Short mmCIF file of C-alpha atoms and ligand atoms in Angstrom, two decimals:
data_model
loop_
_atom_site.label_atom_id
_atom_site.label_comp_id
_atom_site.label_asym_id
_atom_site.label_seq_id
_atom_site.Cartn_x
_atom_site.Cartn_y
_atom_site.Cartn_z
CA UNK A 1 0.00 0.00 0.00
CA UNK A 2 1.12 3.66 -0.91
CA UNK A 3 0.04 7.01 0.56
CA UNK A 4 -1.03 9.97 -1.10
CA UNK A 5 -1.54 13.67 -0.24
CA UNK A 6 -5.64 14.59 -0.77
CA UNK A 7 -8.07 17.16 0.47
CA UNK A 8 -10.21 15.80 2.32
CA UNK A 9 -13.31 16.77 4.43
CA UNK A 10 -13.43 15.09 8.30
CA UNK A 11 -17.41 15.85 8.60
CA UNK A 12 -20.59 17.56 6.72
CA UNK A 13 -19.39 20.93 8.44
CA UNK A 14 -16.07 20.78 8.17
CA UNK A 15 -13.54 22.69 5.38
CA UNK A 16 -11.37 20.11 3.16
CA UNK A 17 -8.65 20.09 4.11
CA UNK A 18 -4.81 18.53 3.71
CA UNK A 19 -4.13 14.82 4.64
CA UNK A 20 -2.75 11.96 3.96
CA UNK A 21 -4.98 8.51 2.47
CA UNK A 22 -3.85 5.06 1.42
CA UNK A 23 -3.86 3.82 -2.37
CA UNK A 24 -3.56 0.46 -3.09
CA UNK A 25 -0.37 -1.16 -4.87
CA UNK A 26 -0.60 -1.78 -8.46
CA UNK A 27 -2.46 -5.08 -9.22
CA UNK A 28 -1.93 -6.80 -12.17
CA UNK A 29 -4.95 -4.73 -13.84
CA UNK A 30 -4.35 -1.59 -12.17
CA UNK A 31 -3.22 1.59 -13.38
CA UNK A 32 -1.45 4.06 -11.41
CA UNK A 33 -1.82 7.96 -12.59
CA UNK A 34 0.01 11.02 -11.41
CA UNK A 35 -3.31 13.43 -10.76
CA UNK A 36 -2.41 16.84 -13.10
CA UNK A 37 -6.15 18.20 -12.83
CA UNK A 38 -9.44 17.42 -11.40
CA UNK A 39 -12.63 19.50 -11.72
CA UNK A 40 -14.88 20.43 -9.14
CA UNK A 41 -18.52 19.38 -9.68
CA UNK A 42 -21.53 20.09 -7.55
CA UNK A 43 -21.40 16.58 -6.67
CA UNK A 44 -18.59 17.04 -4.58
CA UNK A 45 -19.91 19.71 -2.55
CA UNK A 46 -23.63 17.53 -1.82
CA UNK A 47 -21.06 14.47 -1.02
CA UNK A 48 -19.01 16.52 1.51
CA UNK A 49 -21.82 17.86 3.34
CA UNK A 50 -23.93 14.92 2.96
CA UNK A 51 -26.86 15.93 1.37
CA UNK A 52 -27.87 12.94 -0.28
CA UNK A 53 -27.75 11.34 2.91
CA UNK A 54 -31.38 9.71 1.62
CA UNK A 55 -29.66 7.99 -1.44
CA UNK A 56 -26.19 7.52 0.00
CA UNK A 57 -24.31 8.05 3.36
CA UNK A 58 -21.33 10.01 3.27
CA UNK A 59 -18.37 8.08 5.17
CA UNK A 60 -15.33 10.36 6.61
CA UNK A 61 -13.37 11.53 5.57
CA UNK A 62 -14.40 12.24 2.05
CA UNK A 63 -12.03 12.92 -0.72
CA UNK A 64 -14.44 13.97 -3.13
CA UNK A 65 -13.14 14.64 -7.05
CA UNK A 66 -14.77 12.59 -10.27
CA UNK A 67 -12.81 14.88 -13.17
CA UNK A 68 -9.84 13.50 -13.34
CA UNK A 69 -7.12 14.16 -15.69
CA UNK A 70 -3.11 13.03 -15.23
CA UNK A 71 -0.45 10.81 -16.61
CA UNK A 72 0.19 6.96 -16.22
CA UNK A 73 2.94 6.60 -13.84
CA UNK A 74 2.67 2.53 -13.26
CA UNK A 75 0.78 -0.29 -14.88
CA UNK A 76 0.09 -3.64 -13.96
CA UNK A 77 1.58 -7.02 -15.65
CA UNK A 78 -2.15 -7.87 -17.00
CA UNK A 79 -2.55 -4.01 -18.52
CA UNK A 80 -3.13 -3.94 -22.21
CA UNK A 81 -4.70 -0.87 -23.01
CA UNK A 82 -2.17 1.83 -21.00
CA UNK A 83 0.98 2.66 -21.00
CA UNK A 84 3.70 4.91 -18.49
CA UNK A 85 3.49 8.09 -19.78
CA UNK A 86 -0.16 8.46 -21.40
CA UNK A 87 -2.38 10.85 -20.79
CA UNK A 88 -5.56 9.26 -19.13
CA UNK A 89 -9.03 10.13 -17.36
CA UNK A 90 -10.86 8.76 -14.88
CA UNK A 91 -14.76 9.77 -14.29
CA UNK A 92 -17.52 8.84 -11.94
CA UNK A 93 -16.91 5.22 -11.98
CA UNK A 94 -13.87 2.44 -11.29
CA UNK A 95 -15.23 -0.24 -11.36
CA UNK A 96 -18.51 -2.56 -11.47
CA UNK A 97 -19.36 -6.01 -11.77
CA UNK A 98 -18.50 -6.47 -15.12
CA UNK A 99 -20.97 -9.46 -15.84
CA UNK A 100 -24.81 -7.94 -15.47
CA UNK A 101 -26.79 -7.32 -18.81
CA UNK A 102 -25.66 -2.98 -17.79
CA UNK A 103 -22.29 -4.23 -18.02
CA UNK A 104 -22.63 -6.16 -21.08
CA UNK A 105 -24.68 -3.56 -22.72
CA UNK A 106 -21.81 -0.94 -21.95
CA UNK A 107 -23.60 0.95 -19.86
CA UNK A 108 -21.87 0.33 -16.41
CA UNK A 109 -22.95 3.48 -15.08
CA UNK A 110 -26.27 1.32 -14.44
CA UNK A 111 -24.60 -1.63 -12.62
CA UNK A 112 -25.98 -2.16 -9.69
CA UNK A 113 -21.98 -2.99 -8.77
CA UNK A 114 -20.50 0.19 -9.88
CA UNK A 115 -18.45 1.41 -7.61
CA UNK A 116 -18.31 5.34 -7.84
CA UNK A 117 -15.04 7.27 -7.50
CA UNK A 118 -15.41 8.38 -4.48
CA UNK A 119 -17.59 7.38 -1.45
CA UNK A 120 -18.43 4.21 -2.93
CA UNK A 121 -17.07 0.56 -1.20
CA UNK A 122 -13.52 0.34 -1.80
CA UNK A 123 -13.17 -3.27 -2.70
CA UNK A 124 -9.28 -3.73 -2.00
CA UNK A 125 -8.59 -1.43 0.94
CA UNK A 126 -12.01 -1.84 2.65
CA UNK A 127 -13.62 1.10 3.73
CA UNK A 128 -14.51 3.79 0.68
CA UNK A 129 -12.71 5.03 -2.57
CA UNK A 130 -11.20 8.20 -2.37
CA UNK A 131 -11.81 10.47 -5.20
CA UNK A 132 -9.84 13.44 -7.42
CA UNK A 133 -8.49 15.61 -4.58
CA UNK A 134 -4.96 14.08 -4.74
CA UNK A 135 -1.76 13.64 -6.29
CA UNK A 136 -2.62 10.30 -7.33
CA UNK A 137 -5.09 7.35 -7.95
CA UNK A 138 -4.89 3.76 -8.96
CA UNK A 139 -7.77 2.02 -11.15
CA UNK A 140 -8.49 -0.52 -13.26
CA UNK A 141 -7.77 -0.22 -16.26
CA UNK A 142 -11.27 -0.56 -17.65
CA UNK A 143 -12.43 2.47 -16.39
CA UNK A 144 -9.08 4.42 -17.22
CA UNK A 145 -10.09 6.63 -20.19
CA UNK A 146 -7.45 7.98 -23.50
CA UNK A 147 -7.13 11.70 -23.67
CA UNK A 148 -6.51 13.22 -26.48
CA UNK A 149 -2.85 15.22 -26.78
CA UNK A 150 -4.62 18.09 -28.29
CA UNK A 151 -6.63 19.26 -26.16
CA UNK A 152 -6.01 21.68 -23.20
CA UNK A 153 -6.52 19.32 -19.93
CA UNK A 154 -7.63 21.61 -17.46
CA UNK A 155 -10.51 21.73 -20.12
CA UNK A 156 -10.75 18.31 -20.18
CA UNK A 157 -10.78 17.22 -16.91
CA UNK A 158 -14.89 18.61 -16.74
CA UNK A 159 -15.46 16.59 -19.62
CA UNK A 160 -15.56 13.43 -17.33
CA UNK A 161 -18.73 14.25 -15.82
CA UNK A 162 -20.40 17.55 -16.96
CA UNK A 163 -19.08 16.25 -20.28
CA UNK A 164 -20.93 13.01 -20.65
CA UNK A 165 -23.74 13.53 -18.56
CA UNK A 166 -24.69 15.74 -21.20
CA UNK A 167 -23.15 14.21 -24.43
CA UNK A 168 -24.73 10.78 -23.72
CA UNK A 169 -28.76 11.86 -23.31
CA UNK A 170 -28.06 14.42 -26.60
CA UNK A 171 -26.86 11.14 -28.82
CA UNK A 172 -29.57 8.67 -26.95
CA UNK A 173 -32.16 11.22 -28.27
CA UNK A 174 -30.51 11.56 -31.85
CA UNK A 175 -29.68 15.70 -31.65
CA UNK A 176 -28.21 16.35 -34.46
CA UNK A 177 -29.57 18.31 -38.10
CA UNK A 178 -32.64 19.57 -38.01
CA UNK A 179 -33.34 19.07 -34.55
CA UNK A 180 -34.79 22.20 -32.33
CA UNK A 181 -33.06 21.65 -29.39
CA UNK A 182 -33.46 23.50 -25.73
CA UNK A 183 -30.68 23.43 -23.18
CA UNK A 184 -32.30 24.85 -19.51
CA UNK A 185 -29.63 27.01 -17.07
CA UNK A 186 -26.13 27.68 -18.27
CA UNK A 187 -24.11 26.17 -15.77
CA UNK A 188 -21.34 23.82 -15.86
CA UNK A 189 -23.66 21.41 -17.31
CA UNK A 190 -25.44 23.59 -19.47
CA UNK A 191 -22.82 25.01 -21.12
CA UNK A 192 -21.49 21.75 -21.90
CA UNK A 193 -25.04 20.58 -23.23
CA UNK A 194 -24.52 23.99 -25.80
CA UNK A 195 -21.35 23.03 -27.27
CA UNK A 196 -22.23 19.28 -28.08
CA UNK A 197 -25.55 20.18 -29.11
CA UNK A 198 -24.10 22.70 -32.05
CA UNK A 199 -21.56 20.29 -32.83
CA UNK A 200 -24.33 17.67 -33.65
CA UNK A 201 -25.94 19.93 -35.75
CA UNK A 202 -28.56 21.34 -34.04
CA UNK A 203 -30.32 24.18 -33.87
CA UNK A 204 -29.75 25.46 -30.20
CA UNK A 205 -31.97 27.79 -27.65
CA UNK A 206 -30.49 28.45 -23.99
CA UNK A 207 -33.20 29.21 -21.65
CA UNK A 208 -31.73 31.30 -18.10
CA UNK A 209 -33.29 33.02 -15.68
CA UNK A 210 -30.21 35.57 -16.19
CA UNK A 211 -30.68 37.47 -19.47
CA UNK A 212 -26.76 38.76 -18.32
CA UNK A 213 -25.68 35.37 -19.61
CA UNK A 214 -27.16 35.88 -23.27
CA UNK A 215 -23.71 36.78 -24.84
CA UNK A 216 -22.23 34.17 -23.38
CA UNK A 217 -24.62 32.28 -24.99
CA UNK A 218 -24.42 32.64 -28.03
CA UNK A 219 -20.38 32.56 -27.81
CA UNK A 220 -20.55 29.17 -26.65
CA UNK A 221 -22.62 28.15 -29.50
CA UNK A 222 -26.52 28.68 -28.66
CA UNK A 223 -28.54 30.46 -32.00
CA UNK A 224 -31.08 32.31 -29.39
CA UNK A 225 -31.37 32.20 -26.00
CA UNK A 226 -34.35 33.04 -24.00
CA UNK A 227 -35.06 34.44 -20.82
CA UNK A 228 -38.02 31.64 -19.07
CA UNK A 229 -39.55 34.46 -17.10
CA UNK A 230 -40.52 36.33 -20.03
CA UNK A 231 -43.92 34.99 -20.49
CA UNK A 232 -44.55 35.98 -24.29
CA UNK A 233 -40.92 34.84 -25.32
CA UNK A 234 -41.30 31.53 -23.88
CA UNK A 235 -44.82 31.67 -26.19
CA UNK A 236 -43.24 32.48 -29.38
CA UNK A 237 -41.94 28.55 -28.86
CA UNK A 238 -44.80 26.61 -27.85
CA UNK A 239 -45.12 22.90 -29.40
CA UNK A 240 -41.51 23.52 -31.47
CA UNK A 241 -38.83 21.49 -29.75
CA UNK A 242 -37.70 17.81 -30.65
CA UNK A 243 -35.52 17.48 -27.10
CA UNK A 244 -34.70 19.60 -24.14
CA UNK A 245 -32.12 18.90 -21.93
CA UNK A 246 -32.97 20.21 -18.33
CA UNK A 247 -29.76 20.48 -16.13
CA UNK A 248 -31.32 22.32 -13.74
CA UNK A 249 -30.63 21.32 -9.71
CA UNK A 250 -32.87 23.37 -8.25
CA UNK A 251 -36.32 23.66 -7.68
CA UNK A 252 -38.32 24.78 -11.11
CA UNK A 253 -41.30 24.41 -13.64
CA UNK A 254 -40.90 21.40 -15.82
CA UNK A 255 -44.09 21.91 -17.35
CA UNK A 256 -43.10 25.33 -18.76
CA UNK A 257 -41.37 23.44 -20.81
CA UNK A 258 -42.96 20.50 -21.77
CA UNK A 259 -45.27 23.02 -23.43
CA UNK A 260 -42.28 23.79 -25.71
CA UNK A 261 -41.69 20.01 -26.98
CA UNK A 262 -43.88 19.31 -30.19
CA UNK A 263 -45.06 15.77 -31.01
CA UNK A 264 -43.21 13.10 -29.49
CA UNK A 265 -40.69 15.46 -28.12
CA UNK A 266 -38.56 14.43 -25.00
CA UNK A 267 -37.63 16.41 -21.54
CA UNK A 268 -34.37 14.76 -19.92
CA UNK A 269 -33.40 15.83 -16.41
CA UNK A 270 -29.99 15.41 -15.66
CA UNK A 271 -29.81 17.87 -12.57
CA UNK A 272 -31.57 16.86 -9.37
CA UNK A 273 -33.57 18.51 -7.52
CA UNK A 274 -34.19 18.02 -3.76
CA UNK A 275 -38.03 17.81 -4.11
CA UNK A 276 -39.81 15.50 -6.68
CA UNK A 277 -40.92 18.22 -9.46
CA UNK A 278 -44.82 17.99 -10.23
CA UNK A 279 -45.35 17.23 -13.88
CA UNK A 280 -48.77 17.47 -15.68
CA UNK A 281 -49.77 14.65 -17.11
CA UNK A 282 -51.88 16.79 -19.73
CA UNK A 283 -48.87 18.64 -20.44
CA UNK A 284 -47.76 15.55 -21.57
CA UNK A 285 -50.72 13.60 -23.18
CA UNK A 286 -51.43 16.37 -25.98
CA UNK A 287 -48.06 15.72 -27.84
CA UNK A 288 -47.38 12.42 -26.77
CA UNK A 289 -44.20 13.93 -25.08
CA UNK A 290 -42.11 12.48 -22.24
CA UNK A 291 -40.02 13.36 -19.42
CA UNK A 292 -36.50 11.21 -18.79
CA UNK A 293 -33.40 11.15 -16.92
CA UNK A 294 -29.84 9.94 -17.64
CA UNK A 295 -27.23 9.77 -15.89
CA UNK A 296 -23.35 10.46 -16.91
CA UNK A 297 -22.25 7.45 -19.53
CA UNK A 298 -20.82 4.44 -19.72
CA UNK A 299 -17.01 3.63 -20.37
CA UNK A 300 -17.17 3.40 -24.12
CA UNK A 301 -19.33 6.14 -24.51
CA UNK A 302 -17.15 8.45 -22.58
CA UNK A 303 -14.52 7.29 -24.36
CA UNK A 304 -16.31 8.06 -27.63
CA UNK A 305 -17.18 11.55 -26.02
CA UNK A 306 -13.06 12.58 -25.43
CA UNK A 307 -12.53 11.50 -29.14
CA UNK A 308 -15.04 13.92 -30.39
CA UNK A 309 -13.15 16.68 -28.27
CA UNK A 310 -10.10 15.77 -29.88
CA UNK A 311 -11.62 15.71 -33.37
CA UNK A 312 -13.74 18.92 -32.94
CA UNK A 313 -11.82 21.16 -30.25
CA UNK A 314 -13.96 20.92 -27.00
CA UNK A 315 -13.48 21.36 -23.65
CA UNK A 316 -15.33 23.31 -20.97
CA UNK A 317 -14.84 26.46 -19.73
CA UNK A 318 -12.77 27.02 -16.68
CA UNK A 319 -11.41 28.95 -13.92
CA UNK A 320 -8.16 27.01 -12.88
CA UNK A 321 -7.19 27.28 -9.12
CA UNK A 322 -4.50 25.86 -6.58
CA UNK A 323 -6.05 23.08 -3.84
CA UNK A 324 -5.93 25.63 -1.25
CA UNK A 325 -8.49 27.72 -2.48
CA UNK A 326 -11.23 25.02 -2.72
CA UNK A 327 -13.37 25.36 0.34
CA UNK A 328 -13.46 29.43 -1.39
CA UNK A 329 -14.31 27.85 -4.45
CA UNK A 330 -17.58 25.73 -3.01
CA UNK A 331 -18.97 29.31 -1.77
CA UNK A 332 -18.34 30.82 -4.57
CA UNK A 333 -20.25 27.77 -7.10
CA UNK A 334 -23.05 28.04 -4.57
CA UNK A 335 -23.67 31.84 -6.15
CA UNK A 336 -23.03 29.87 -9.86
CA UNK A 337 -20.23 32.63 -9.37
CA UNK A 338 -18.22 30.39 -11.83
CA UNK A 339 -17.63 30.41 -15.39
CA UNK A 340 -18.19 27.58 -16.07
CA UNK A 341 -16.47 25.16 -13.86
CA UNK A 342 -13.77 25.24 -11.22
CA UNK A 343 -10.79 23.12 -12.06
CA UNK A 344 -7.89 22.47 -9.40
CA UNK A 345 -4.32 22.27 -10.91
CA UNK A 346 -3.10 19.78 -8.77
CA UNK A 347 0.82 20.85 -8.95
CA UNK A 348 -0.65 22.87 -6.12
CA UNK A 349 -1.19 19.88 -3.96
CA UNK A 350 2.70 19.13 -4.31
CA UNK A 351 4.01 21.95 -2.18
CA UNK A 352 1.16 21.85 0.24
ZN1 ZN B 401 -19.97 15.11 -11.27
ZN1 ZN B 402 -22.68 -4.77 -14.00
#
C-alpha cells in the first residue's frame, strides 16, 4: 500500500482540508496515474456535506473529485490498453461487476456494482474510494479513459462528468440536423449541453433566468437564447422542440417546458432537484411527449465523447485554481459565481 496527499473533508461541516490517504499497490490490472487536474462538480460539494444522505451516506473523511485528468505513472503485468506516460481520465466510476446485462450492454454506469469514485465501497482497501483531490489514484484499467494530446486538460478534466452527462442523453435522443433543441440554465452542465448540441448539428436555444448570460450564450454556441420568465418569449416557442435537456438542480417548472416540446418530443433531467418536481400529465398527453433522466455514460461512450473533443476542439470552460483555495471555491459555485467550472491544478497539492 502507498500514501497519497488529498483534500479531504473530516465531517458535513467541516472545510477540506490537507491529509494523507492510502492507495492500493498496483495489481496486475491496475493503473497508477500522477493526478495533473481534477474538476470540481456540484457533486462534490452535496457528497461533503452529505446531502444525499437519503440515497447515500457520506463516510469520513471524504475525498471527493470525479474529473480527473493526469499521466500513467505505473501499470500492472495484466494491462493492455495503457501505457507509463499516457495521458488518461478517470470519471464517476472504477469499477462494477462487469458481468450484469448494464455491463454487457456498456452501460456500467447502471450496474448495480458500480463502484463510484469516491464514497463508494472500496473493494481492495475496505472502507470507501477516495476520489480526485490528490496527487494520485490507482484504477483498473477498464475504467481508465485515452485523452486526447490536443486538447487543453484543465478543459478536459470537466469533460468526465459535466461532459458526458450531457453528451450521452443528446446522442440517446438523436440531436443532431434539423433538430430544435433546448438546453435549460447555463451552468457547468449547461454550457457543456450547448457546445455538443451545435456540434451535432442542431439548432440550439439556452433558456436562463439571467438574461446577463445571453452573450455568453451565443459565444458558446446557442442560436437564441431566452429568458423563461418572459412569459410571451417563452410563447413564441410553444409545441416547437424535438428534445430539451434540463440540467437544472434546483427547484423549477418542468411543465413550462414541456409546453415547448412538439409531437413526441422528450424532456431529460440530468440535474436533481431536492423535491420531486410535479409534472402534468396533460402537459404531456397532448403531444405524446415524455419526461427522462440519464445519468453520466458508460465507459465506451465516454470514451467516444473525449474523441469527439479531440476531433472537434472541446473542452469546458474554466477557472483554474490551486487546492488551497477550494473550500473558497464551493462558496463561490453556490452563487453559480463560476464560469463555467472550477478546475484544481493539482501541482498545487505538491508543495502543500
Ligand atoms: Zn460530477
Ligand atoms: Zn454490471
Amino acid at each position: 500500500m502507498d500514501k497519497a496527499k488529498a483534500y479531504s473533508a473530516a465531517g458535513a461541516t467541516t472545510p477540506l482540508a490537507l491529509d494523507t490517504i492510502p492507495r492500493r499497490a498496483v495489481t496486475d490490472r491496475d493503473v497508477k496515474i500522477e493526478i495533473l487536474f481534477c474538476g470540481i462538480c456540484h457533486s462534490d460539494l452535496h457528497t461533503v456535506r452529505n446531502e444525499w444522505s437519503s440515497v447515500m451516506e457520506t463516510v469520513y473523511p471524504c475525498v471527493p473529485g470525479h474529473e480527473i485528468v493526469g499521466r500513467v505513472t505505473a501499470v500492472g503485468a495484466a494491462v493492455s490498453r495503457h501505457e507509463v506516460g499516457d495521458l488518461v481520465g478517470v470519471g464517476c466510476l472504477v469499477d462494477s461487476d462487469h458481468t450484469c446485462p448494464a455491463c454487457r450492454a456498456d452501460m456500467e454506469q447502471f450496474c448495480p456494482g458500480a463502484v463510484f469514485t469516491y464514497n463508494g465501497p472500496d473493494r481492495h482497501l475496505g472502507g470507501v474510494t477516495y476520489g480526485g483531490y490528490s496527487e494520485s489514484v490507482v484504477v483498473d484499467e477498464a475504467f481508465v479513459l485515452r485523452v486526447p494530446a490536443n486538447l487543453d486538460l484543465a478543459g478536459v478534466a470537466p469533460l468526465l462528468c459535466a461532459g458526458i452527462t450531457t453528451y450521452s442523453p443528446l446522442r440517446h435522443w438523436k440531436v443532431g440536423p434539423g433538430k430544435k433543441v433546448g438546453v435549460v440554465g447555463l451552468g457547468g452542465l449547461g454550457h457543456m449541453g450547448v457546445k455538443f448540441a451545435r456540434a451535432f448539428g442542431a439548432h440550439v436555444v439556452v433558456f436562463t433566468t439571467s438574461p446577463e448570460k445571453a452573450k455568453d450564450a451565443l459565444r458558446l454556441g446557442a442560436h437564441e437564447v431566452v429568458n423563461s420568465r418572459d412569459a410571451d418569449a417563452m410563447a413564441k416557442h410553444a409545441f416547437s422542440f424535438d428534445f430539451i435537456l434540463d440540467t437544472v438542480s434546483a427547484d423549477h417548472d418542468v411543465n413550462a417546458y414541456i409546453g415547448l416540446l412538439s409531437l413526441d418530443g422528450n424532456l431529460t433531467l440530468v440535474g436533481a432537484p431536492e423535491k420531486p418536481l410535479p409534472v402534468s400529465s396533460f402537459a404531456l398527453l397532448f403531444g405524446r411527449k415524455s419526461v427522462s433522466g440519464s445519468l453520466i455514460g458508460g465507459i465506451a461512450e465516454t470514451q467516444e465523447m473525449l474523441d469527439f473533443c479531440g476531433e472537434h476542439g472541446i473542452t469546458a470552460d474554466v477557472e483554474v485554481i490551486p487546492i488551497q483555495q477550494v473550500n473558497e471555491a464551493y462558496e463561490r459555485m453556490l452563487r453559480s459565481d463560476v464560469k463555467y467550472r472550477f478546475c484544481i491544478d493539482m501541482a498545487s497539492l505538491k508543495n502543500a
